[in-house]
PDB file of C-alpha atoms and ligand atoms in Angstrom:
ATOM      1  CA  UNK A   1      -0.081  -0.187  -0.275  1.00  0.00           C
ATOM      2  CA  UNK A   2       1.177   3.011  -1.070  1.00  0.00           C
ATOM      3  CA  UNK A   3       1.016   5.469   2.823  1.00  0.00           C
ATOM      4  CA  UNK A   4       1.605   9.256   3.804  1.00  0.00           C
ATOM      5  CA  UNK A   5       3.589  10.102   6.709  1.00  0.00           C
ATOM      6  CA  UNK A   6       3.722  13.327   8.766  1.00  0.00           C
ATOM      7  CA  UNK A   7       5.286  14.529  12.077  1.00  0.00           C
ATOM      8  CA  UNK A   8       6.178  17.441  13.575  1.00  0.00           C
ATOM      9  CA  UNK A   9       9.990  17.923  15.962  1.00  0.00           C
ATOM     10  CA  UNK A  10       8.441  15.715  18.261  1.00  0.00           C
ATOM     11  CA  UNK A  11       8.235  13.225  16.427  1.00  0.00           C
ATOM     12  CA  UNK A  12      11.057  12.752  14.509  1.00  0.00           C
ATOM     13  CA  UNK A  13      12.981   9.341  15.307  1.00  0.00           C
ATOM     14  CA  UNK A  14       9.322   7.362  15.609  1.00  0.00           C
ATOM     15  CA  UNK A  15       7.833   8.808  12.318  1.00  0.00           C
ATOM     16  CA  UNK A  16      11.732   7.074  10.577  1.00  0.00           C
ATOM     17  CA  UNK A  17      11.273   3.682  12.854  1.00  0.00           C
ATOM     18  CA  UNK A  18       7.670   3.737  11.650  1.00  0.00           C
ATOM     19  CA  UNK A  19       8.722   4.448   7.655  1.00  0.00           C
ATOM     20  CA  UNK A  20      11.601   1.469   8.124  1.00  0.00           C
ATOM     21  CA  UNK A  21       8.732  -0.964   9.182  1.00  0.00           C
ATOM     22  CA  UNK A  22       5.969  -0.623   7.113  1.00  0.00           C
ATOM     23  CA  UNK A  23       8.744  -0.701   4.850  1.00  0.00           C
ATOM     24  CA  UNK A  24       9.874  -3.837   5.818  1.00  0.00           C
ATOM     25  CA  UNK A  25       6.360  -4.557   5.926  1.00  0.00           C
ATOM     26  CA  UNK A  26       5.952  -4.031   1.810  1.00  0.00           C
ATOM     27  CA  UNK A  27       4.147  -1.161   1.844  1.00  0.00           C
ATOM     28  CA  UNK A  28       5.604   2.767  -0.056  1.00  0.00           C
ATOM     29  CA  UNK A  29       5.768   5.192   2.670  1.00  0.00           C
ATOM     30  CA  UNK A  30       6.660   8.714   1.140  1.00  0.00           C
ATOM     31  CA  UNK A  31       7.555  11.643   3.817  1.00  0.00           C
ATOM     32  CA  UNK A  32       5.357  14.570   4.388  1.00  0.00           C
ATOM     33  CA  UNK A  33       7.248  15.548   8.000  1.00  0.00           C
ATOM     34  CA  UNK A  34       9.518  16.723   8.930  1.00  0.00           C
ATOM     35  CA  UNK A  35      12.861  15.596   9.552  1.00  0.00           C
ATOM     36  CA  UNK A  36      13.668  18.445  12.286  1.00  0.00           C
ATOM     37  CA  UNK A  37      14.311  18.829  15.595  1.00  0.00           C
ATOM     38  CA  UNK A  38      13.316  22.246  15.217  1.00  0.00           C
ATOM     39  CA  UNK A  39      10.337  23.556  16.931  1.00  0.00           C
ATOM     40  CA  UNK A  40       7.842  23.605  14.589  1.00  0.00           C
ATOM     41  CA  UNK A  41       3.473  23.593  14.036  1.00  0.00           C
ATOM     42  CA  UNK A  42       2.031  20.463  13.806  1.00  0.00           C
ATOM     43  CA  UNK A  43      -0.881  21.714  12.158  1.00  0.00           C
ATOM     44  CA  UNK A  44       0.756  22.429   9.389  1.00  0.00           C
ATOM     45  CA  UNK A  45       2.298  18.562   9.273  1.00  0.00           C
ATOM     46  CA  UNK A  46      -1.451  17.333   8.972  1.00  0.00           C
ATOM     47  CA  UNK A  47      -2.964  19.553   6.969  1.00  0.00           C
ATOM     48  CA  UNK A  48      -0.409  18.020   4.443  1.00  0.00           C
ATOM     49  CA  UNK A  49      -0.250  14.360   5.304  1.00  0.00           C
ATOM     50  CA  UNK A  50      -4.215  14.558   4.672  1.00  0.00           C
ATOM     51  CA  UNK A  51      -4.395  16.379   1.481  1.00  0.00           C
ATOM     52  CA  UNK A  52      -2.126  13.557  -0.065  1.00  0.00           C
ATOM     53  CA  UNK A  53      -5.128  11.644   0.951  1.00  0.00           C
ATOM     54  CA  UNK A  54      -8.164  13.398   0.307  1.00  0.00           C
ATOM     55  CA  UNK A  55      -6.019  14.189  -3.311  1.00  0.00           C
ATOM     56  CA  UNK A  56      -5.684   9.861  -3.715  1.00  0.00           C
ATOM     57  CA  UNK A  57      -1.799  10.270  -3.284  1.00  0.00           C
ATOM     58  CA  UNK A  58      -1.697   8.111  -0.708  1.00  0.00           C
ATOM     59  CA  UNK A  59      -4.167   5.503  -0.004  1.00  0.00           C
ATOM     60  CA  UNK A  60      -3.704   5.513   4.521  1.00  0.00           C
ATOM     61  CA  UNK A  61      -1.558   8.260   5.809  1.00  0.00           C
ATOM     62  CA  UNK A  62      -0.388   8.291   9.982  1.00  0.00           C
ATOM     63  CA  UNK A  63       0.141  11.188  11.890  1.00  0.00           C
ATOM     64  CA  UNK A  64       2.158  11.279  14.444  1.00  0.00           C
ATOM     65  CA  UNK A  65       3.474  14.703  17.363  1.00  0.00           C
ATOM     66  CA  UNK A  66       3.715  14.155  21.158  1.00  0.00           C
ATOM     67  CA  UNK A  67      -0.116  12.925  21.486  1.00  0.00           C
ATOM     68  CA  UNK A  68      -1.478  12.122  18.671  1.00  0.00           C
ATOM     69  CA  UNK A  69      -3.821  15.129  19.850  1.00  0.00           C
ATOM     70  CA  UNK A  70      -2.854  17.991  18.148  1.00  0.00           C
ATOM     71  CA  UNK A  71      -2.153  17.206  14.630  1.00  0.00           C
ATOM     72  CA  UNK A  72      -5.481  14.661  14.451  1.00  0.00           C
ATOM     73  CA  UNK A  73      -6.992  17.705  15.549  1.00  0.00           C
ATOM     74  CA  UNK A  74      -5.203  19.950  12.355  1.00  0.00           C
ATOM     75  CA  UNK A  75      -6.079  16.335   9.882  1.00  0.00           C
ATOM     76  CA  UNK A  76      -9.230  16.594  10.173  1.00  0.00           C
ATOM     77  CA  UNK A  77     -10.594  19.173   9.225  1.00  0.00           C
ATOM     78  CA  UNK A  78      -9.588  18.391   5.294  1.00  0.00           C
ATOM     79  CA  UNK A  79     -12.438  17.283   3.767  1.00  0.00           C
ATOM     80  CA  UNK A  80     -12.799  13.482   3.517  1.00  0.00           C
ATOM     81  CA  UNK A  81     -10.198  12.230   6.849  1.00  0.00           C
ATOM     82  CA  UNK A  82     -11.307  10.948   9.154  1.00  0.00           C
ATOM     83  CA  UNK A  83      -8.279  10.919  11.689  1.00  0.00           C
ATOM     84  CA  UNK A  84      -8.431   9.213  14.530  1.00  0.00           C
ATOM     85  CA  UNK A  85      -5.788   8.371  17.523  1.00  0.00           C
ATOM     86  CA  UNK A  86      -5.189   5.214  18.590  1.00  0.00           C
ATOM     87  CA  UNK A  87      -3.234   4.275  21.845  1.00  0.00           C
ATOM     88  CA  UNK A  88      -3.988   0.361  21.003  1.00  0.00           C
ATOM     89  CA  UNK A  89      -4.897  -2.207  18.494  1.00  0.00           C
ATOM     90  CA  UNK A  90      -8.355  -2.153  19.541  1.00  0.00           C
ATOM     91  CA  UNK A  91      -9.493   0.730  19.087  1.00  0.00           C
ATOM     92  CA  UNK A  92      -7.291   1.315  15.541  1.00  0.00           C
ATOM     93  CA  UNK A  93      -8.871  -2.040  14.384  1.00  0.00           C
ATOM     94  CA  UNK A  94     -12.043  -0.651  15.120  1.00  0.00           C
ATOM     95  CA  UNK A  95     -11.256   2.945  13.438  1.00  0.00           C
ATOM     96  CA  UNK A  96     -11.028   0.734   9.712  1.00  0.00           C
ATOM     97  CA  UNK A  97     -13.352  -1.783  10.207  1.00  0.00           C
ATOM     98  CA  UNK A  98     -16.782   0.388  11.645  1.00  0.00           C
ATOM     99  CA  UNK A  99     -14.921   3.843  10.993  1.00  0.00           C
ATOM    100  CA  UNK A 100     -13.460   4.244   7.972  1.00  0.00           C
ATOM    101  CA  UNK A 101     -10.577   5.786   9.430  1.00  0.00           C
ATOM    102  CA  UNK A 102      -8.077   6.514   6.723  1.00  0.00           C
ATOM    103  CA  UNK A 103      -5.738   9.055   8.857  1.00  0.00           C
ATOM    104  CA  UNK A 104      -4.054   7.151  12.186  1.00  0.00           C
ATOM    105  CA  UNK A 105      -2.974   9.459  14.806  1.00  0.00           C
ATOM    106  CA  UNK A 106      -0.675   8.461  18.124  1.00  0.00           C
ATOM    107  CA  UNK A 107       1.572   9.845  20.584  1.00  0.00           C
ATOM    108  CA  UNK A 108       6.259   9.453  20.263  1.00  0.00           C
ATOM    109  CA  UNK A 109       5.694  10.655  23.745  1.00  0.00           C
ATOM    110  CA  UNK A 110       2.549   8.199  24.647  1.00  0.00           C
ATOM    111  CA  UNK A 111       3.700   5.028  23.167  1.00  0.00           C
ATOM    112  CA  UNK A 112       6.502   3.500  22.101  1.00  0.00           C
ATOM    113  CA  UNK A 113       7.597   1.912  19.229  1.00  0.00           C
ATOM    114  CA  UNK A 114       6.416  -1.416  19.371  1.00  0.00           C
ATOM    115  CA  UNK A 115       3.042  -0.580  20.283  1.00  0.00           C
ATOM    116  CA  UNK A 116       2.923   1.215  17.493  1.00  0.00           C
ATOM    117  CA  UNK A 117       3.942  -1.538  15.180  1.00  0.00           C
ATOM    118  CA  UNK A 118       0.710  -2.720  16.859  1.00  0.00           C
ATOM    119  CA  UNK A 119      -1.669  -0.176  15.674  1.00  0.00           C
ATOM    120  CA  UNK A 120       0.326  -0.241  12.674  1.00  0.00           C
ATOM    121  CA  UNK A 121      -0.782  -3.675  11.945  1.00  0.00           C
ATOM    122  CA  UNK A 122      -4.489  -3.560  13.190  1.00  0.00           C
ATOM    123  CA  UNK A 123      -4.853  -0.222  11.081  1.00  0.00           C
ATOM    124  CA  UNK A 124      -3.176  -0.823   7.357  1.00  0.00           C
ATOM    125  CA  UNK A 125      -4.297  -5.260   7.903  1.00  0.00           C
ATOM    126  CA  UNK A 126      -8.042  -3.864   8.132  1.00  0.00           C
ATOM    127  CA  UNK A 127     -11.346  -3.701   5.717  1.00  0.00           C
ATOM    128  CA  UNK A 128     -13.485  -1.482   6.339  1.00  0.00           C
ATOM    129  CA  UNK A 129     -17.209  -3.731   7.754  1.00  0.00           C
ATOM    130  CA  UNK A 130     -19.571  -1.191   5.774  1.00  0.00           C
ATOM    131  CA  UNK A 131     -23.000  -2.734   5.558  1.00  0.00           C
ATOM    132  CA  UNK A 132     -24.940  -0.577   8.358  1.00  0.00           C
ATOM    133  CA  UNK A 133     -21.276   1.419   9.082  1.00  0.00           C
ATOM    134  CA  UNK A 134     -21.953   2.881   5.162  1.00  0.00           C
ATOM    135  CA  UNK A 135     -24.526   4.848   6.718  1.00  0.00           C
ATOM    136  CA  UNK A 136     -23.291   5.955   9.729  1.00  0.00           C
ATOM    137  CA  UNK A 137     -19.854   7.853   7.620  1.00  0.00           C
ATOM    138  CA  UNK A 138     -21.802   9.086   5.434  1.00  0.00           C
ATOM    139  CA  UNK A 139     -23.699  10.988   8.030  1.00  0.00           C
ATOM    140  CA  UNK A 140     -20.861  11.599   9.280  1.00  0.00           C
ATOM    141  CA  UNK A 141     -19.873  13.455   5.655  1.00  0.00           C
ATOM    142  CA  UNK A 142     -22.777  14.838   6.065  1.00  0.00           C
ATOM    143  CA  UNK A 143     -21.504  17.035   8.830  1.00  0.00           C
ATOM    144  CA  UNK A 144     -19.055  18.054   6.954  1.00  0.00           C
ATOM    145  CA  UNK A 145     -20.321  19.351   3.662  1.00  0.00           C
ATOM    146  CA  UNK A 146     -23.206  20.836   5.460  1.00  0.00           C
ATOM    147  CA  UNK A 147     -20.791  23.038   8.040  1.00  0.00           C
ATOM    148  CA  UNK A 148     -17.442  23.243   5.339  1.00  0.00           C
ATOM    149  CA  UNK A 149     -17.058  26.843   4.214  1.00  0.00           C
ATOM    150  CA  UNK A 150     -18.720  28.501   7.415  1.00  0.00           C
ATOM    151  CA  UNK A 151     -16.319  31.097   9.328  1.00  0.00           C
ATOM    152  CA  UNK A 152     -15.763  30.259  13.962  1.00  0.00           C
TER     153      UNK A 152
HETATM  154  C1  LIG B 201       4.647  19.756  20.772  1.00  0.00           C
HETATM  155  O1  LIG B 201       5.396  20.290  21.896  1.00  0.00           O
HETATM  156  C2  LIG B 201       3.502  19.795  21.383  1.00  0.00           C
HETATM  157  O2  LIG B 201       2.103  20.433  21.292  1.00  0.00           O
HETATM  158  C3  LIG B 201       2.847  18.421  19.863  1.00  0.00           C
HETATM  159  O3  LIG B 201       3.870  17.733  19.199  1.00  0.00           O
HETATM  160  C4  LIG B 201       1.476  18.172  20.023  1.00  0.00           C
HETATM  161  O4  LIG B 201       1.328  17.128  21.068  1.00  0.00           O
HETATM  162  C5  LIG B 201       0.112  18.887  20.253  1.00  0.00           C
HETATM  163  O5  LIG B 201      -1.072  18.395  20.395  1.00  0.00           O
END
């Protein structure tokens, strides 16, 4: 699978380990994140990987910051993106089965690389179940459509 990855300064080392792991699993990984430890703003990187997923440049995205929260909030502002923060594999599995999430986020300051690998395995290898979940995900898209273009 072609996967996009992005990160802020807090997650450079984690990003490198994740890229190596995903490549070892046969994925092609495109890096949209920073490789610098200099302080930077997570929304910039969240938007980059989210755009890549939304445009179809990559099939799924991985976004990492200190907690996973900021970068997920930013990614979710891009139309068509369903980004989730996961700190364990169960949620990662159901984010695909029930929510058809297309970007997974986690915190480099929260979990270690071995847990990240288990999370990634579930996220990359689980397909959307469809059925009643199609309707629910479509309702999320409706919210996006009704609210796009509205100012705060
Ligand atoms: C950076 O210090 C930190 O705030 C950022 O990586 C992230 O955790 C934000 O949600």
